[in-house]
Tab-separated table of C-alpha atoms and ligand atoms in Angstrom:
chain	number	residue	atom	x	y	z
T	266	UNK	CA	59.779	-17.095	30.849
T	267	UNK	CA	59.405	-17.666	35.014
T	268	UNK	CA	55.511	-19.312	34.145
T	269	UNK	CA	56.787	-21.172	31.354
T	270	UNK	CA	54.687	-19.440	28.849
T	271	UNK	CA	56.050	-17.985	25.603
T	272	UNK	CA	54.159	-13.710	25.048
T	273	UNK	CA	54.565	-13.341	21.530
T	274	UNK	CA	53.271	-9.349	22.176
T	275	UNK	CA	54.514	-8.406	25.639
T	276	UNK	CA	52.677	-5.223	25.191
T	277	UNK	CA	48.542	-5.671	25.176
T	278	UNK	CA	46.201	-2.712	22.970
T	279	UNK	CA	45.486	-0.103	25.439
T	280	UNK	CA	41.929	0.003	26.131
T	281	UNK	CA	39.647	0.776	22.959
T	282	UNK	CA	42.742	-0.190	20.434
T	283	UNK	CA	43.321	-3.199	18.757
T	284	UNK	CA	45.913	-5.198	17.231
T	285	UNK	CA	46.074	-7.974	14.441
T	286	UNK	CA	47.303	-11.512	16.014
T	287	UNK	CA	46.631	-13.538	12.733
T	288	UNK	CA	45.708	-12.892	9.181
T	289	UNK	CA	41.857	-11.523	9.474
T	290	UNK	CA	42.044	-12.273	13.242
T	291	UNK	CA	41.919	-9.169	15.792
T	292	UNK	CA	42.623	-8.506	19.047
T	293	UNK	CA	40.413	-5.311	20.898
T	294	UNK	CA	40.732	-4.311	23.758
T	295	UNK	CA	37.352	-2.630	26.260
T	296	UNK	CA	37.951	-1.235	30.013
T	297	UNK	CA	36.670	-2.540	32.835
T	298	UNK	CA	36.185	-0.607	36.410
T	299	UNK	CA	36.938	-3.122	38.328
T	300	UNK	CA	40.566	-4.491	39.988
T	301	UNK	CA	40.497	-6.602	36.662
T	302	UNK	CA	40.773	-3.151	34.626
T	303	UNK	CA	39.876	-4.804	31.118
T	304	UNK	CA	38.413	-7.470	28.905
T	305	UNK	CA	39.979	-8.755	25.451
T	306	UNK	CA	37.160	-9.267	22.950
T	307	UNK	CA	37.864	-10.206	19.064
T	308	UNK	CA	37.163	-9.621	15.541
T	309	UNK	CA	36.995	-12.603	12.783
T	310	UNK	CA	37.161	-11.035	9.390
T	311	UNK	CA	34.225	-12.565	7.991
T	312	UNK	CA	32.760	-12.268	4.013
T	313	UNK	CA	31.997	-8.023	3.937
T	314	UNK	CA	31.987	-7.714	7.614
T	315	UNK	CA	33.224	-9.363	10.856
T	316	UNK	CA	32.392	-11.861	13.645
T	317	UNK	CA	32.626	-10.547	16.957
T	318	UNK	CA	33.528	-12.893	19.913
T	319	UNK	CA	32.272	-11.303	23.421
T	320	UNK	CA	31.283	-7.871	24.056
T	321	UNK	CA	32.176	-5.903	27.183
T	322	UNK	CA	30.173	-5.065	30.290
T	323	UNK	CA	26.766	-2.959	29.869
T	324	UNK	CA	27.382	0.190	30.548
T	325	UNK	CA	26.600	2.741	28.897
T	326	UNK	CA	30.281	4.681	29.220
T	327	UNK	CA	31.752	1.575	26.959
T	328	UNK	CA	29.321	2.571	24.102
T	329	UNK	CA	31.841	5.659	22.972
T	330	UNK	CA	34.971	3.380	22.964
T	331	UNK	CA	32.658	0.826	20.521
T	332	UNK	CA	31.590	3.778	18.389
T	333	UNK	CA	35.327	4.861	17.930
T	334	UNK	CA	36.116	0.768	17.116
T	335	UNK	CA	33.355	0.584	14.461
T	336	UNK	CA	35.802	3.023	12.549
T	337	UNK	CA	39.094	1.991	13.691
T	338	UNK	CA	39.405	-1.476	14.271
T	339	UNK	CA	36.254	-2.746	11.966
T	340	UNK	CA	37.582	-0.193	9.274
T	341	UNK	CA	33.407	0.822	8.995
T	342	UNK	CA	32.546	-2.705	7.922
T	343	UNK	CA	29.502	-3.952	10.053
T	344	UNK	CA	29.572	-6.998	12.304
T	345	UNK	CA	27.854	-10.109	11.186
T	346	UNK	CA	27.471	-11.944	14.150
T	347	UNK	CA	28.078	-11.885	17.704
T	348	UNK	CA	29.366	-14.824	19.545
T	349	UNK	CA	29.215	-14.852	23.632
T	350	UNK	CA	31.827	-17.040	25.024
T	351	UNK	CA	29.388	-17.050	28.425
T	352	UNK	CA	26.616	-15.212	30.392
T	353	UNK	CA	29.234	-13.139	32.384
T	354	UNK	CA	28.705	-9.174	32.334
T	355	UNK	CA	31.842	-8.386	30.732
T	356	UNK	CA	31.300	-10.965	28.044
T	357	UNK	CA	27.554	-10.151	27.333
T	358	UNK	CA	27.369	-6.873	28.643
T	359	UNK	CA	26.942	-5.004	25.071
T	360	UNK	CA	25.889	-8.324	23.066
T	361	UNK	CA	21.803	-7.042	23.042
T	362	UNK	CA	23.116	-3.240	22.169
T	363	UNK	CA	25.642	-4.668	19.727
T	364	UNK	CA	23.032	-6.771	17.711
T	365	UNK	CA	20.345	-3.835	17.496
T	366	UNK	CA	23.335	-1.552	16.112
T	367	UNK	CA	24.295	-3.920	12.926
T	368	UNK	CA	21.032	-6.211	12.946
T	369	UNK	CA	23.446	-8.787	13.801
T	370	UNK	CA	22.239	-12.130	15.141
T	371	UNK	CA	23.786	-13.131	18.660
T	372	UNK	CA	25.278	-16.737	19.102
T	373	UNK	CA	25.761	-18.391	22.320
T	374	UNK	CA	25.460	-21.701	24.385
T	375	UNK	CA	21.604	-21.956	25.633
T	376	UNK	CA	22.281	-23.062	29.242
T	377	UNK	CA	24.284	-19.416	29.242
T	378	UNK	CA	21.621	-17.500	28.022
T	379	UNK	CA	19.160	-19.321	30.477
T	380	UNK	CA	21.156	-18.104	33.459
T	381	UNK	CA	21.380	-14.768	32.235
T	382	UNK	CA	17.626	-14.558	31.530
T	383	UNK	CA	16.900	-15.919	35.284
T	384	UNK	CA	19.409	-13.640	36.632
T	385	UNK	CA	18.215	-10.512	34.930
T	386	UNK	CA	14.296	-11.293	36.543
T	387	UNK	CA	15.692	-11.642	40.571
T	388	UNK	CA	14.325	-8.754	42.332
T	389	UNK	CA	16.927	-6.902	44.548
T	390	UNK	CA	15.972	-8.270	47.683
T	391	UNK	CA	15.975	-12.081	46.198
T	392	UNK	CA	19.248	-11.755	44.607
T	393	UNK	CA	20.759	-10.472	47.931
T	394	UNK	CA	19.002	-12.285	50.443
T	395	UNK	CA	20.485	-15.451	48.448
T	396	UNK	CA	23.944	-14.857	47.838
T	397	UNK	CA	23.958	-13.937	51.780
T	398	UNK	CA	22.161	-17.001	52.804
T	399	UNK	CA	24.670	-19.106	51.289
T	400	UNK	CA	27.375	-16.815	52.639
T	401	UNK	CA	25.875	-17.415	56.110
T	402	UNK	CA	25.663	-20.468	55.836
T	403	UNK	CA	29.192	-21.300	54.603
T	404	UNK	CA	30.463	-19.429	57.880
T	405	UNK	CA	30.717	-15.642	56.475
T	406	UNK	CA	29.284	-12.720	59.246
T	407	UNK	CA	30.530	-9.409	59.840
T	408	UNK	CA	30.264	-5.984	58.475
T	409	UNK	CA	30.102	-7.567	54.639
T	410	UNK	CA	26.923	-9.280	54.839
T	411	UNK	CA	25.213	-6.154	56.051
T	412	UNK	CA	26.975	-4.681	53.006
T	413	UNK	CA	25.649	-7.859	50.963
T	414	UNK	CA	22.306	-7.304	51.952
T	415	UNK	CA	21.894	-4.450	50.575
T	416	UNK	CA	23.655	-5.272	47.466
T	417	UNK	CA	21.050	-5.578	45.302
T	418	UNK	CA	21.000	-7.940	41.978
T	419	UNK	CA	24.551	-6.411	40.875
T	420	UNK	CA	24.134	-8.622	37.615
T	421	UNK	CA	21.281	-6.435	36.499
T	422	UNK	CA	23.363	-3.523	36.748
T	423	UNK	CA	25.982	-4.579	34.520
T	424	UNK	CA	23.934	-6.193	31.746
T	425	UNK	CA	20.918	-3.973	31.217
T	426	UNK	CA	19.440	-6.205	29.269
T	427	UNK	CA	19.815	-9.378	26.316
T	428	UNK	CA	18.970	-9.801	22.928
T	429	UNK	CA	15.604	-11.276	22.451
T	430	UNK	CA	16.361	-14.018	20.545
T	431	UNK	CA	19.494	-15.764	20.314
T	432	UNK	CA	21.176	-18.956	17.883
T	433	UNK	CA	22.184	-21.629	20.209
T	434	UNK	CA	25.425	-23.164	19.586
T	435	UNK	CA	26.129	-26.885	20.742
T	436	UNK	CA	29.567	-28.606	21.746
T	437	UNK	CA	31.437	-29.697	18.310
T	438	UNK	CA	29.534	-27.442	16.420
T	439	UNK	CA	31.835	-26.067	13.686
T	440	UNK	CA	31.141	-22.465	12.654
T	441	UNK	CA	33.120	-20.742	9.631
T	442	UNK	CA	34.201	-17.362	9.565
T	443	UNK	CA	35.606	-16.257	6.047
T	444	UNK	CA	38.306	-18.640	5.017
T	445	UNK	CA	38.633	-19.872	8.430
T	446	UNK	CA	36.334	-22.982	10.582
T	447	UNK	CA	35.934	-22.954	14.465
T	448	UNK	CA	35.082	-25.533	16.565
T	449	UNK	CA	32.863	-25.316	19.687
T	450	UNK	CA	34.125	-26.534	22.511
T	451	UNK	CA	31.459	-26.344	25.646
T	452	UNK	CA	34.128	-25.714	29.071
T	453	UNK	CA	32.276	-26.368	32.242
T	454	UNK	CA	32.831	-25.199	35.698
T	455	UNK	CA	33.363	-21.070	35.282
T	456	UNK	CA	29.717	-20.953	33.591
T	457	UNK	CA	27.915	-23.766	32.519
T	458	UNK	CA	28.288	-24.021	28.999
T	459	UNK	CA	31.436	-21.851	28.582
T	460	UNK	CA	32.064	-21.670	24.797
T	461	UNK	CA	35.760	-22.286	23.497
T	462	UNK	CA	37.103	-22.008	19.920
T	463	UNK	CA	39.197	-24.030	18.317
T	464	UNK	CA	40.518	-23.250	15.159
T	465	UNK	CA	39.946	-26.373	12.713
T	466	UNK	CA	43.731	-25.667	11.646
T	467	UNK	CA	44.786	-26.064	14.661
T	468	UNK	CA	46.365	-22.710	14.965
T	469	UNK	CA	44.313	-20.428	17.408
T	470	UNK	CA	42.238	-21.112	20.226
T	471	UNK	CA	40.047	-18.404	21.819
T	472	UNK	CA	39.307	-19.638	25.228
T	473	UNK	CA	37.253	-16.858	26.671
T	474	UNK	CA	38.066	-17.478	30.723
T	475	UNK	CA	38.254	-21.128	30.715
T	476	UNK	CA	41.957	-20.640	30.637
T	477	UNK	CA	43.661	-17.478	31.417
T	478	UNK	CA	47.167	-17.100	31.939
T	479	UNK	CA	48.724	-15.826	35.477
T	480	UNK	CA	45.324	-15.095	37.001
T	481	UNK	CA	43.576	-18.910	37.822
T	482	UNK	CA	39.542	-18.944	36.473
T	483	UNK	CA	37.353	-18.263	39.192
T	484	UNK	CA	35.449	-21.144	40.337
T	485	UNK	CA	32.605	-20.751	42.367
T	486	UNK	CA	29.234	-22.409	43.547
T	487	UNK	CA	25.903	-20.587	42.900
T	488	UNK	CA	23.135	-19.966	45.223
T	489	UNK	CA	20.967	-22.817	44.700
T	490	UNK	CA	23.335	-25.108	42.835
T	491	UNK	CA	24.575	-27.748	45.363
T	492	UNK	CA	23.648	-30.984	42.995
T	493	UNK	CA	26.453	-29.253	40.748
T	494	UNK	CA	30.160	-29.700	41.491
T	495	UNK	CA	31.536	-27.018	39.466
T	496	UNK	CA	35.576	-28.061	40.379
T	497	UNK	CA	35.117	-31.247	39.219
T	498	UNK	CA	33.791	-30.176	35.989
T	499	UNK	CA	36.545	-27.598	35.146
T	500	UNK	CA	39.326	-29.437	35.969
T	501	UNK	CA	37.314	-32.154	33.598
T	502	UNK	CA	37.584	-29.285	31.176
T	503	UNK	CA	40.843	-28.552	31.542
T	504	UNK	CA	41.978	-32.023	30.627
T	505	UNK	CA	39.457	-31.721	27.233
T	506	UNK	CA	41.591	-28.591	26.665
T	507	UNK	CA	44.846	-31.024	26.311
T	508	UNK	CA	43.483	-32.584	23.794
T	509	UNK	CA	44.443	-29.395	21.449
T	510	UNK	CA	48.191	-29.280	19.711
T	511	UNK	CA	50.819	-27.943	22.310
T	512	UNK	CA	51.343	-25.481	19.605
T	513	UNK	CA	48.633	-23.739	19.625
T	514	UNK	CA	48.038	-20.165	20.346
T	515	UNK	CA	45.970	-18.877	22.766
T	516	UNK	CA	43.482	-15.894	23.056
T	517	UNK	CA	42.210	-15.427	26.754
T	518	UNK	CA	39.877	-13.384	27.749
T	519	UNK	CA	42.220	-11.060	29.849
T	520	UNK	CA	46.106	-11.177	30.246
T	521	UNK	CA	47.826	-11.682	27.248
T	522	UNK	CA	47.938	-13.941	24.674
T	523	UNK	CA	50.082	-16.918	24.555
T	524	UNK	CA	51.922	-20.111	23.631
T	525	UNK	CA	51.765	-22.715	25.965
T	526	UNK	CA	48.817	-24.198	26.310
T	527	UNK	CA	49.565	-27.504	28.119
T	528	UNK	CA	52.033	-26.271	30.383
T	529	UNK	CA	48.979	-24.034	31.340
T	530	UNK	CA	46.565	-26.649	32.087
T	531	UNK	CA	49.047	-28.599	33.729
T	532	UNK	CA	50.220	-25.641	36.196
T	533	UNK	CA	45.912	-24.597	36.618
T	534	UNK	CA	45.058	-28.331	37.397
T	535	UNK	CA	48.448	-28.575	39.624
T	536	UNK	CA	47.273	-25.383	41.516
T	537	UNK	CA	43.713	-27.028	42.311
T	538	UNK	CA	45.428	-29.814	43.404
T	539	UNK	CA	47.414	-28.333	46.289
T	540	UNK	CA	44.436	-26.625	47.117
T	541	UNK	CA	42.159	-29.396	47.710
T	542	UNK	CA	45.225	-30.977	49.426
T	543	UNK	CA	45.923	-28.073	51.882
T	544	UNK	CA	41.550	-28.522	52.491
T	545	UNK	CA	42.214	-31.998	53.658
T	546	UNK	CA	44.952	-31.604	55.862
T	547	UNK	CA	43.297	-28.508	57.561
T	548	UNK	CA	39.640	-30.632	58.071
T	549	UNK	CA	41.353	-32.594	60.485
T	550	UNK	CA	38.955	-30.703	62.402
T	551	UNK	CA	35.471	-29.391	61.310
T	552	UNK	CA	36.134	-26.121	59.536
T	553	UNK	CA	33.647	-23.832	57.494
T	554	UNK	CA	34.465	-22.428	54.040
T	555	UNK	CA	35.576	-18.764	56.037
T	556	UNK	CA	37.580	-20.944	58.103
T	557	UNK	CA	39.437	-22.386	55.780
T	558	UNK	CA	39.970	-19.057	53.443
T	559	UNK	CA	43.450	-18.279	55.132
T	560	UNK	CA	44.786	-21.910	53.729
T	561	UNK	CA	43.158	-20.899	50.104
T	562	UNK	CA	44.506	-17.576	49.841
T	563	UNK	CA	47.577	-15.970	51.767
T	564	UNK	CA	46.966	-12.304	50.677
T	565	UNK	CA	44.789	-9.535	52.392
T	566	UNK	CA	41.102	-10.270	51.330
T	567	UNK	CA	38.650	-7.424	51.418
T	568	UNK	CA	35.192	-6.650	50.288
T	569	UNK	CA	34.107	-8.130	47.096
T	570	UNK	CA	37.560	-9.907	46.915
T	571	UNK	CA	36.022	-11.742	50.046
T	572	UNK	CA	32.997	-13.047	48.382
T	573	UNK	CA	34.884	-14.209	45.363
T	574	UNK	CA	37.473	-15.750	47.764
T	575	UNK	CA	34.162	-17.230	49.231
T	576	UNK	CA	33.109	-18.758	46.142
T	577	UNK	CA	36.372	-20.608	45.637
T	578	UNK	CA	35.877	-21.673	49.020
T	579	UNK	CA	32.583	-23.510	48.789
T	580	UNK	CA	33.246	-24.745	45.728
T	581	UNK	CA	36.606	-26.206	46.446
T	582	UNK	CA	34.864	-27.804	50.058
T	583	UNK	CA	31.872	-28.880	48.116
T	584	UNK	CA	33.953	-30.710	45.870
T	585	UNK	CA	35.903	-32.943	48.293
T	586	UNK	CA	32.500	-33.541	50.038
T	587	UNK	CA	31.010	-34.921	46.718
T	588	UNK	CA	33.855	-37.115	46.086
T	589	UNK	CA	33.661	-38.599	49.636
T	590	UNK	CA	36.554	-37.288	50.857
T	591	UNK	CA	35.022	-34.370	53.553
T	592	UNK	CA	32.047	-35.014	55.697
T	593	UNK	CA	29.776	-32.196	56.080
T	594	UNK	CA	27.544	-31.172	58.834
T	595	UNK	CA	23.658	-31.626	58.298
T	596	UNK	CA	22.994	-28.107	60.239
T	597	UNK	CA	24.373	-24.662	59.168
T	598	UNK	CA	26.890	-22.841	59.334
T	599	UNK	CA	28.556	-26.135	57.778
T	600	UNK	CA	31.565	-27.465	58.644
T	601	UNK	CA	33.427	-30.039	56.795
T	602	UNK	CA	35.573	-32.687	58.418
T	603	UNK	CA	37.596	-35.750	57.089
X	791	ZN	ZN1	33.667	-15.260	33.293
């Protein structure tokens, strides 16, 4: 294939179907209203019921496509547990409805359900007053930030609320599911303790959106976060990732699943790399993250794309600057320079 990846099912379930991709191992699919139109969660066969990894985004309207699942795809056998790769919206969206449903307990990584927890208690006018701030400071004005400001805390919309209490799982921690062992392994840079899976027999790896195939992870800096270079710790990430057998399988969190893993991380850690190269040679002169956004991305950016595109930005700026490699101004909006 053109990306060097190998789609053993070319065709993906159509939102709220499913589809086995190993013995006791399946693959569901849940809609999402967004550009990204869905998320791939899955079901570990798992003594009389199942293990659920990730849950779709919290509204309400997914609730109907879950309820035809519980019959279809879980055959009417309850779930277990429920495992959050990260504190994303479309990963923990349904975890705290999920767990009240079955009694289930929810497992996830505690710096994830820390974020979440501070994230769900920012008022409106906090949680947009900051991610403008930062916007305005990285060089961002216009039309959008009025649109920003009045944004509200968009996170609280999309995960109504969590479960109460949670089991938190640790790096290397090795979890088994019916005849089958996982190991955790903690990604860094999309979220900050981004939970991986790694089947012990080296077979499957469910890798949430740490690695996704054609679309690159979005990496972005968080209002409030500049001590944290999150670049520099995925593309760490990415090289723990090659650690895995070339031959294993991969189960991303959207796209399809695939073979390939190391060509993967190689092409994702090539792609930052040209990046961060095109940064340098355009801070010849002091440029701000807007500035720079038509050497990051050469399509059409609009709206939210913008603020994602933003993100990247920042983060990608932010990480040169750490390593030594940009100078950055001391007064805002900042501009980096070599
Ligand atoms: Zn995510």
């Amino acid at each position: 294939m053109s990306d060097g990846l190998y789609y053993p099912w070319p065709e993906a379930p159509v939102p709220g179907g499913w589809r086995e991709v190993a013995p006791g191992v399946r693959w569901l699919r849940l809609p999402l209203p967004f550009a990204l139109d869905h998320i791939n969660v899955w079901l570990l066969a798992d003594e009389d019921g199942w293990t659920l990894v990730d849950t779709g985004i919290g509204y309400t309207k997914i609730q109907p496509v879950w309820q035809t699942l519980f019959e279809t795809a879980l055959e009417g056998r309850p779930l277990r547990r429920i495992l959050v790769t990260h504190y994303h919206p479309d990963h923990v969206g349904q975890a705290a409805w999920l767990s009240e449903h079955f009694g289930a307990p929810v497992w996830m990584a505690e710096e994830e359900y820390a974020l979440a927890s501070r994230l769900l208690s920012v008022s409106d006018e906090e949680s947009s007053a900051r991610m403008a701030d930062m916007m305005v400071s990285h060089g961002l004005n216009g039309d959008l930030l009025e649109g920003l400001r009045r944004h509200g805390n968009g996170y609280r919309r999309m995960v109504k609320r969590l479960p109460e209490t949670v089991h938190f799982l640790r790096d290397d921690d090795v979890i088994t599911v019916g005849d089958r062992q996982w190991r955790v392994i903690i990604g860094r840079g999309h979220a900050p303790e981004h939970i991986c899976l790694a089947s012990e027999s080296g077979d499957l790896l469910i890798s949430g959106d740490q690695v996704l195939p054609r679309i690159s992870t979005n990496i972005s800096m968080r209002p409030g976060e500049e001590s944290i270079d999150p670049l520099g710790l995925y593309l760490a990430s990415l090289e723990r990732l090659s650690a895995l057998p070339a031959s294993i399988r991969v189960l991303p969190s959207h796209g399809l699943v695939f073979d390939g893993l190391h060509h993967r991380l190689d092409a994702l850690a090539a792609h930052h790399r040209v990046h961060l190269q095109h940064l340098l040679d355009a801070c010849d002169k002091p440029q701000t993250a807007a500035d720079v956004l038509p050497v990051l991305f050469k399509r059409e950016l609009d709206g939210h794309s913008i603020l994602f595109a933003m993100g990247e930005s920042i983060a990608h700026l932010h990480h040169l600057h750490l390593q030594g490699k940009l100078r950055r101004s001391e007064t805002e909006p900042y501009r980096y320079a070599r």
